[in-house]
XYZ file of C-alpha atoms in Angstrom:
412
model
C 120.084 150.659 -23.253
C 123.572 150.978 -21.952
C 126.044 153.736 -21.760
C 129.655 153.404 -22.403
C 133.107 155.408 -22.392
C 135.203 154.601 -24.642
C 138.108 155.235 -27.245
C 136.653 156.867 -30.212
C 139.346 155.536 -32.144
C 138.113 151.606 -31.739
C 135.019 152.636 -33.603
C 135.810 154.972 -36.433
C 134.521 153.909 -39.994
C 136.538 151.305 -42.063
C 137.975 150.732 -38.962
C 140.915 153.102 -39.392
C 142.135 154.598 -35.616
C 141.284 157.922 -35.816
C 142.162 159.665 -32.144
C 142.808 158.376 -28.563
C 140.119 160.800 -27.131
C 137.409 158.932 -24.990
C 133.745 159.640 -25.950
C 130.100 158.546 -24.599
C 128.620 155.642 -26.939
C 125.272 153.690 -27.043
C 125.595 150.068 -27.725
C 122.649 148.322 -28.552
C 124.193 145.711 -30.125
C 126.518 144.849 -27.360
C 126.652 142.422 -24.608
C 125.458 143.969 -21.210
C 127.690 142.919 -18.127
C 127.186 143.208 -14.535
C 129.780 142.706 -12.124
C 127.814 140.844 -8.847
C 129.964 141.033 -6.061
C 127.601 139.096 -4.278
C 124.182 137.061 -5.006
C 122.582 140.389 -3.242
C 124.441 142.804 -4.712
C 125.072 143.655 -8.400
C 126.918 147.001 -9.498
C 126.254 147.494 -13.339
C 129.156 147.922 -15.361
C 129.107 148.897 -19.488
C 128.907 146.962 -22.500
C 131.053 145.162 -24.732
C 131.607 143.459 -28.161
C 132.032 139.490 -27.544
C 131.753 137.914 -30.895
C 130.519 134.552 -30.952
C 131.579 133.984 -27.442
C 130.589 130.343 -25.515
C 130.167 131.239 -21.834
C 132.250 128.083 -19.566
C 133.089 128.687 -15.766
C 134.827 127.485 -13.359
C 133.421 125.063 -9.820
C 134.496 126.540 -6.042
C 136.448 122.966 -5.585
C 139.856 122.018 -7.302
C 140.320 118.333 -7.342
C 143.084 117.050 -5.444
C 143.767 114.465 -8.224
C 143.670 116.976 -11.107
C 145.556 119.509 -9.061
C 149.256 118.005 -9.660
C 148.135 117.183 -13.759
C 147.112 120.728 -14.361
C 149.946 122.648 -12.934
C 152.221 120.127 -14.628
C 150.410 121.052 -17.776
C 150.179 124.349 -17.106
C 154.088 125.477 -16.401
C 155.293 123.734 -19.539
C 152.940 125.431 -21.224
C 153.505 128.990 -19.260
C 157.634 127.846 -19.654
C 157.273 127.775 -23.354
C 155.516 130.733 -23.998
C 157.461 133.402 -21.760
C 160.663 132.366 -22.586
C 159.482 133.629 -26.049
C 157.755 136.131 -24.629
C 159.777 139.655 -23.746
C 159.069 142.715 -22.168
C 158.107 144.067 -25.230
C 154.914 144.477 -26.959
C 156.563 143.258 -30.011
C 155.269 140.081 -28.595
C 152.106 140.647 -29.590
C 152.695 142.229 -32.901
C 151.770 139.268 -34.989
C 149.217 138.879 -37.788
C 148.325 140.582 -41.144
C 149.861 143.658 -41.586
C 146.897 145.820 -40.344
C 146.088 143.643 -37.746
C 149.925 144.299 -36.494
C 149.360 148.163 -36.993
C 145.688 147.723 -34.755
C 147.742 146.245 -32.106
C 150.342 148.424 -32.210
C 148.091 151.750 -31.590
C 145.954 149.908 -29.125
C 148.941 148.535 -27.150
C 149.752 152.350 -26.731
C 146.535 153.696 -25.570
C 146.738 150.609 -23.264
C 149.638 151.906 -21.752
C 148.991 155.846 -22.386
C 145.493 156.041 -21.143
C 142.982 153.808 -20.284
C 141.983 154.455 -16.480
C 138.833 153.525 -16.304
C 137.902 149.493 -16.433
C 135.827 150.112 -18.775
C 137.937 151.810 -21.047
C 140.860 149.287 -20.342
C 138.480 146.540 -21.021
C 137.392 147.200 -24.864
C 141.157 147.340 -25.156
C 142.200 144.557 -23.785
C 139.540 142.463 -25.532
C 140.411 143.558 -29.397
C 143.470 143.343 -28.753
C 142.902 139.372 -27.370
C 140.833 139.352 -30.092
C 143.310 140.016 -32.687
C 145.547 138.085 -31.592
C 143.287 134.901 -31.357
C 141.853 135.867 -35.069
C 145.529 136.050 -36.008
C 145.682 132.553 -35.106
C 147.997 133.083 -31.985
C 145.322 132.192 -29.486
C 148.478 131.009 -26.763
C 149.621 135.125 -27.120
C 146.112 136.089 -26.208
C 146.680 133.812 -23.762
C 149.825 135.136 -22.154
C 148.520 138.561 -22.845
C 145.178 138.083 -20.807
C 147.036 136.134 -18.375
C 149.825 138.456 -17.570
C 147.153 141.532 -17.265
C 145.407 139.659 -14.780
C 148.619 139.395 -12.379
C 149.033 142.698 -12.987
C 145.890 143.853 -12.122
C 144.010 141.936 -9.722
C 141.478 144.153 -8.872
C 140.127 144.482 -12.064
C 136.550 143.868 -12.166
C 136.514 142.205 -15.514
C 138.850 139.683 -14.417
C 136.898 136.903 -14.531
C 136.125 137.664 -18.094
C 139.510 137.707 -18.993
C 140.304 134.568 -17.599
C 137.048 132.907 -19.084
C 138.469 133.311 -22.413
C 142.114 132.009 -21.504
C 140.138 129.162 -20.175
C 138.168 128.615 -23.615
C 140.875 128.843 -25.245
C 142.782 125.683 -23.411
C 138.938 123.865 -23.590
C 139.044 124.363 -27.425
C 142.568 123.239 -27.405
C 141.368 119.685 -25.466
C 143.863 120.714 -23.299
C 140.653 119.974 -20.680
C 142.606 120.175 -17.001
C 144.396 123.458 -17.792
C 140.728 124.650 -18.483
C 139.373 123.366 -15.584
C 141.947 124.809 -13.282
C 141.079 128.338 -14.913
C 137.091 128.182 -13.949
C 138.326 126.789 -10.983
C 140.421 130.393 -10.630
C 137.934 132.193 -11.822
C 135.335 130.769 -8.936
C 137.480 131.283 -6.327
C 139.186 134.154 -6.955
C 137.051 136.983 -8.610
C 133.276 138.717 -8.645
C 130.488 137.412 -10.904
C 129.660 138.897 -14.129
C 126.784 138.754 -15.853
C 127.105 138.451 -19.247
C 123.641 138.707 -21.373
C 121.847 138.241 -18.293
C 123.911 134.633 -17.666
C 126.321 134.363 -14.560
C 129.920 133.589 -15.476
C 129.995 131.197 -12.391
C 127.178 129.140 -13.283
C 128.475 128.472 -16.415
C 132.026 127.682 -15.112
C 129.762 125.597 -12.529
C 127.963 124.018 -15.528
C 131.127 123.035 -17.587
C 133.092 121.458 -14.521
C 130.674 119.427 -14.000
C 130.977 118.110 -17.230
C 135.090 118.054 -17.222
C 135.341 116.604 -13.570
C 135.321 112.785 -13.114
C 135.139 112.754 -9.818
C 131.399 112.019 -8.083
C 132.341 113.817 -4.994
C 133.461 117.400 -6.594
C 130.557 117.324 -9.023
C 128.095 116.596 -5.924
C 129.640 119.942 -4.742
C 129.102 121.772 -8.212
C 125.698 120.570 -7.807
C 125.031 122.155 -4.480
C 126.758 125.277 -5.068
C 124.622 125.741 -8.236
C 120.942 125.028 -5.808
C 122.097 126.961 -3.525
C 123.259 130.151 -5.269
C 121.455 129.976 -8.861
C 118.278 128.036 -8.157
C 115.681 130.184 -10.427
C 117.960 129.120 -13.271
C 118.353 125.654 -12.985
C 115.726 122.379 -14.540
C 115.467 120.931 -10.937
C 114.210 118.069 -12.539
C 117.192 117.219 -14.411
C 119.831 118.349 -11.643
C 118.043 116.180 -9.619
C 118.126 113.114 -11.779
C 121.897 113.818 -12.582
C 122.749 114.211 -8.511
C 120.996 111.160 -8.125
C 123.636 109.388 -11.061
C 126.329 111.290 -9.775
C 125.363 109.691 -6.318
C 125.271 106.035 -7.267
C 128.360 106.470 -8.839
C 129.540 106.887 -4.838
C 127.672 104.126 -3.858
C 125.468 106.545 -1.780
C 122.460 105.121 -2.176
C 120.336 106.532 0.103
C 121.131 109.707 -1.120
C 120.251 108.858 -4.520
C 116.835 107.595 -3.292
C 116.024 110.820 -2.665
C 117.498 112.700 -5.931
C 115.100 109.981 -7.883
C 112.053 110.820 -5.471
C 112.812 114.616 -6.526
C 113.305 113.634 -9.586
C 109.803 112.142 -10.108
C 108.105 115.325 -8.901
C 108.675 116.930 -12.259
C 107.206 114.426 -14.805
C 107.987 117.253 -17.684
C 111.496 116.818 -17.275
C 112.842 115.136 -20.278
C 116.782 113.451 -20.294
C 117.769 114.175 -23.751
C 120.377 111.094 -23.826
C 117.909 108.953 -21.793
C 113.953 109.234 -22.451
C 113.026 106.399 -20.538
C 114.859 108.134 -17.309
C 111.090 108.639 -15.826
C 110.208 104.973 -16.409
C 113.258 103.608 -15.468
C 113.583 105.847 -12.176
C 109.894 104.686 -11.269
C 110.830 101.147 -12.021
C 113.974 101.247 -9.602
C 112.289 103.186 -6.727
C 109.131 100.605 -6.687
C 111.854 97.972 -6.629
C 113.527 99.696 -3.652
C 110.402 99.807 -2.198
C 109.115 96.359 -2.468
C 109.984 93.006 0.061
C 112.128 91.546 -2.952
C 110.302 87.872 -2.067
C 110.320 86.620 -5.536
C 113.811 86.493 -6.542
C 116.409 83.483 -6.089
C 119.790 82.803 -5.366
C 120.396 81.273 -8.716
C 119.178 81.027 -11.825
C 118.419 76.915 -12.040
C 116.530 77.363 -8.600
C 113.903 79.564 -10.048
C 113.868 78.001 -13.241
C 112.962 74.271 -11.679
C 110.693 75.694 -9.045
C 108.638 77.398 -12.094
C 108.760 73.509 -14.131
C 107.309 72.322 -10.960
C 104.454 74.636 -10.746
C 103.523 74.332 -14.259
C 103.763 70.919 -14.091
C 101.696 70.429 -10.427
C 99.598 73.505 -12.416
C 100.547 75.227 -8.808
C 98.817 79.091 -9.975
C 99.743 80.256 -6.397
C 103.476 78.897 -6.851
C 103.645 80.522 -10.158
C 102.075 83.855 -9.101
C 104.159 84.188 -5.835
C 107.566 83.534 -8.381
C 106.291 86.289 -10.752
C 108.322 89.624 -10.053
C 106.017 91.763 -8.305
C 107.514 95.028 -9.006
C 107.945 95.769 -13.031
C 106.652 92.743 -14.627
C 106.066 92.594 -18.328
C 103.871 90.553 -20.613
C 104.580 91.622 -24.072
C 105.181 90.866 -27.751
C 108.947 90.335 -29.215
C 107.901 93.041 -31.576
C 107.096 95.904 -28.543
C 109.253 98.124 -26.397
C 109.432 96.989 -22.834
C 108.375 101.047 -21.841
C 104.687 99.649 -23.357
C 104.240 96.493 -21.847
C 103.352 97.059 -18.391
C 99.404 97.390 -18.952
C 99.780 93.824 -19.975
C 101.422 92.018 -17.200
C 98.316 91.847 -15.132
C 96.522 89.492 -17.379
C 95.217 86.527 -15.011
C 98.408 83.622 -15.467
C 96.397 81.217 -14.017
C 93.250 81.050 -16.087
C 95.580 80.038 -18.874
C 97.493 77.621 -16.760
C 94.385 75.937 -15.692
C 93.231 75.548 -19.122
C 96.118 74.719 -20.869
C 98.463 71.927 -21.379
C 101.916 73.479 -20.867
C 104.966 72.177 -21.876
C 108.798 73.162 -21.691
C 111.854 73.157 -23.018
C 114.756 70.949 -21.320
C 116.952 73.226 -21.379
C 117.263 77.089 -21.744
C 117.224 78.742 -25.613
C 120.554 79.690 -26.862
C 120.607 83.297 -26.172
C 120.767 82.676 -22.549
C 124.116 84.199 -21.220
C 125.341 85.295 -17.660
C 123.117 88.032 -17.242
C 119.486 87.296 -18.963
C 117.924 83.386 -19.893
C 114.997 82.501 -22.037
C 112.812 79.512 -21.064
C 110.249 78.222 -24.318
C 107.045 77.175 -22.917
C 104.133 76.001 -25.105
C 100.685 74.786 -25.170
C 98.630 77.886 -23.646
C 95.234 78.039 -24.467
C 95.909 82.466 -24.644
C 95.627 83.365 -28.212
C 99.113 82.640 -29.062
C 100.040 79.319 -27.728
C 104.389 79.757 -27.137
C 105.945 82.031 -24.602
C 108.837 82.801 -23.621
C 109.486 82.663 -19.711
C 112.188 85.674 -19.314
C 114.988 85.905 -16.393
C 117.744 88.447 -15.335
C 120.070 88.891 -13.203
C 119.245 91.569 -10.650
C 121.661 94.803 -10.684
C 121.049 96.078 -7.084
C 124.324 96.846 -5.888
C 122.199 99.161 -2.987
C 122.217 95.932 -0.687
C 124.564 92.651 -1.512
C 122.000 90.103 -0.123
C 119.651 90.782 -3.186
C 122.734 91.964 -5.912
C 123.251 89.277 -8.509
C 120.329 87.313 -7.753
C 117.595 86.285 -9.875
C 113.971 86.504 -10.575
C 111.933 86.029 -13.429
C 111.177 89.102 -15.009
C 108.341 88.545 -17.618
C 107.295 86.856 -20.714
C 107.623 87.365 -24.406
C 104.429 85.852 -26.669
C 104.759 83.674 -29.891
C 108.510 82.687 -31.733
C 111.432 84.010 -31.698
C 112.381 86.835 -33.717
């Protein structure tokens, strides 16, 4: 339960101001914040009403490339709205009638009274609250913004600024947010707002608006080191190790994957096969890469001539060795990995294999088809599968080929 001082006249019934006088007042109900001045050391501060708030926060790192765009952005908007601004709080005076009249009496106590923070701060937010509810969400925006100049010290601050910033994110007007939780990082205390820090979710969202790998590595880093009982390691690793290949540091991605595999829970919600397809690329990272072939007709006529010499050895040693799948047209490639160790050569032995001349239609640049037929397995036509190999970690083995597996019976 939390204590807090402040205007009587904010709470009266029906919402009618009543008095100015300030009075002790249990909020239940309320949002608790905490104003952490450091990771170590957290000074509790009182309550307050934040209605349907979304919690965004600004990264410790300001892009050099979004710099120029958001102050660009960010003085014509700032131009527009003080030249219509005055000194006046008629400013602000904007909305249904009662909604003006609210204002109007809180504007005054504002200025009359309010010495404490906390006292200034349920101000501050109804009034930015009736303004944005008024449908003037660039006056609450002025109106937070010029308080904060005013008073830098306030502990709230970042608060204040959190919500200019929302506001700009809701407006899509995405680098003028950005260079707020960039402000808000830099610039003023933590606050805890129903137990979440304001700078890991300004951390969070940055990551999200920023573009560039080497800022959101950063993000990334500031969030382990500073926030790491509230982070899924297994997903921040897997999303460093993107972020990293992105760079084209692949070494360092290596070793987000390898982290990444030491949480087999984790789940990617946009990618469920992240697990298999991470295992798949580090055993390929791993592995001598023997197989594969400088173009596609040179693996293609080496595998005609071991069918035809019925070379098992030949055919075995051009078999991927990492990630090899033997599987129907009708199955996922995440279930067909128990298959590919079935025993090639038994069939080839027994069989009578023949091929096609040339490769099946739906070969393009990146993937061929080769129909064999005559196997003595239970269905008699495969299809000999190739790709192109993505492995832009070392040149000598990007855009080769190998072949990667087989599909059983006809075309789909």
């Amino acid at each position: 339960m939390v204590t807090l001082l402040h205007h009587q006249s904010l709470y009266s019934e029906g919402g009618k101001i009543i008095g100015s006088h300030h009075a002790p007042h249990t909020c239940p109900n309320y949002y608790h914040i905490e104003v952490a001045h450091s990771p170590k050391c957290k000074a509790s501060k009182p309550v307050f009403p934040a209605s349907g708030l979304e919690i965004l926060i600004s990264p410790l790192y300001n892009p050099p490339s979004m710099k120029g765009r958001v102050l660009s952005l960010l003085s014509i908007s700032l131009f527009f709205l003080f030249a219509r601004c005055s000194s006046q709080d008629s400013y602000y005076l904007v909305g249904p009638p009662e909604k003006v009249k609210e204002t109007r009496e809180l504007l005054r106590l504002l200025q009359g009274g309010a010495k404490e923070d906390a006292g200034r701060f349920v101000l501050l937010n109804q009034i930015a609250n009736n303004l944005k509810a008024s449908g003037y969400p660039d006056r609450m925006n002025v109106f937070l913004t010029s308080y904060v100049e005013k008073h830098p010290k306030d502990p709230f601050n970042a608060y204040y600024l959190f919500q200019v910033a929302r506001n700009y994110h809701d407006q899509n007007a995405l680098p003028i947010a950005a260079y707020y939780y960039n402000r808000i990082l830099q610039n003023h205390p933590d606050l805890l707002i129903q137990g979440k820090s304001i700078h890991l979710m300004c951390l969070q969202e940055l990551i999200r608006l920023t573009k560039e790998g080497e800022y959101r590595i950063n993000y990334y880093k500031e969030m382990q080191a500073r926030f790491p009982n509230q982070l899924d390691p297994g997903s921040t690793f897997y999303y460093m190790g993107k972020t990293y290949e992105t760079l084209g540091e692949w070494e360092q991605a290596i070793q987000m994957y390898n982290k990444f595999l030491k949480y087999p829970d984790t789940v990617i919600p946009e990618n469920p096969e992240a697990q298999r397809q991470v295992s798949s690329l580090l055993a390929f990272h791993a592995s001598d890469k023997r197989w594969t072939r400088e173009s596609l007709d040179e693996i293609v006529k080496e595998i005609k001539t071991a069918i035809d010499q019925k070379d098992v050895r030949a055919l075995l040693n051009l078999r991927a060795q990492v990630n090899f799948f033997a599987m129907s047209w009708e199955q996922d490639e995440s279930e067909s990995y128990a298959q590919a160790s079935f025993d090639i050569g038994t069939f080839l032995r027994g069989s009578i294999v023949r091929y096609a001349d040339t490769l099946d239609i739906d070969s393009n640049a990146r993937e061929a088809y080769l129909e064999t037929w005559g196997w003595t397995y239970r269905i008699a036509t495969w299809y000999l599968y190739f790709r192109k190999i993505n492995y832009p970690q070392d040149p000598s083995i990007h855009g080769r080929w190998e072949w990667a597996g087989i599909f059983f019976g006809e075309k789909l």
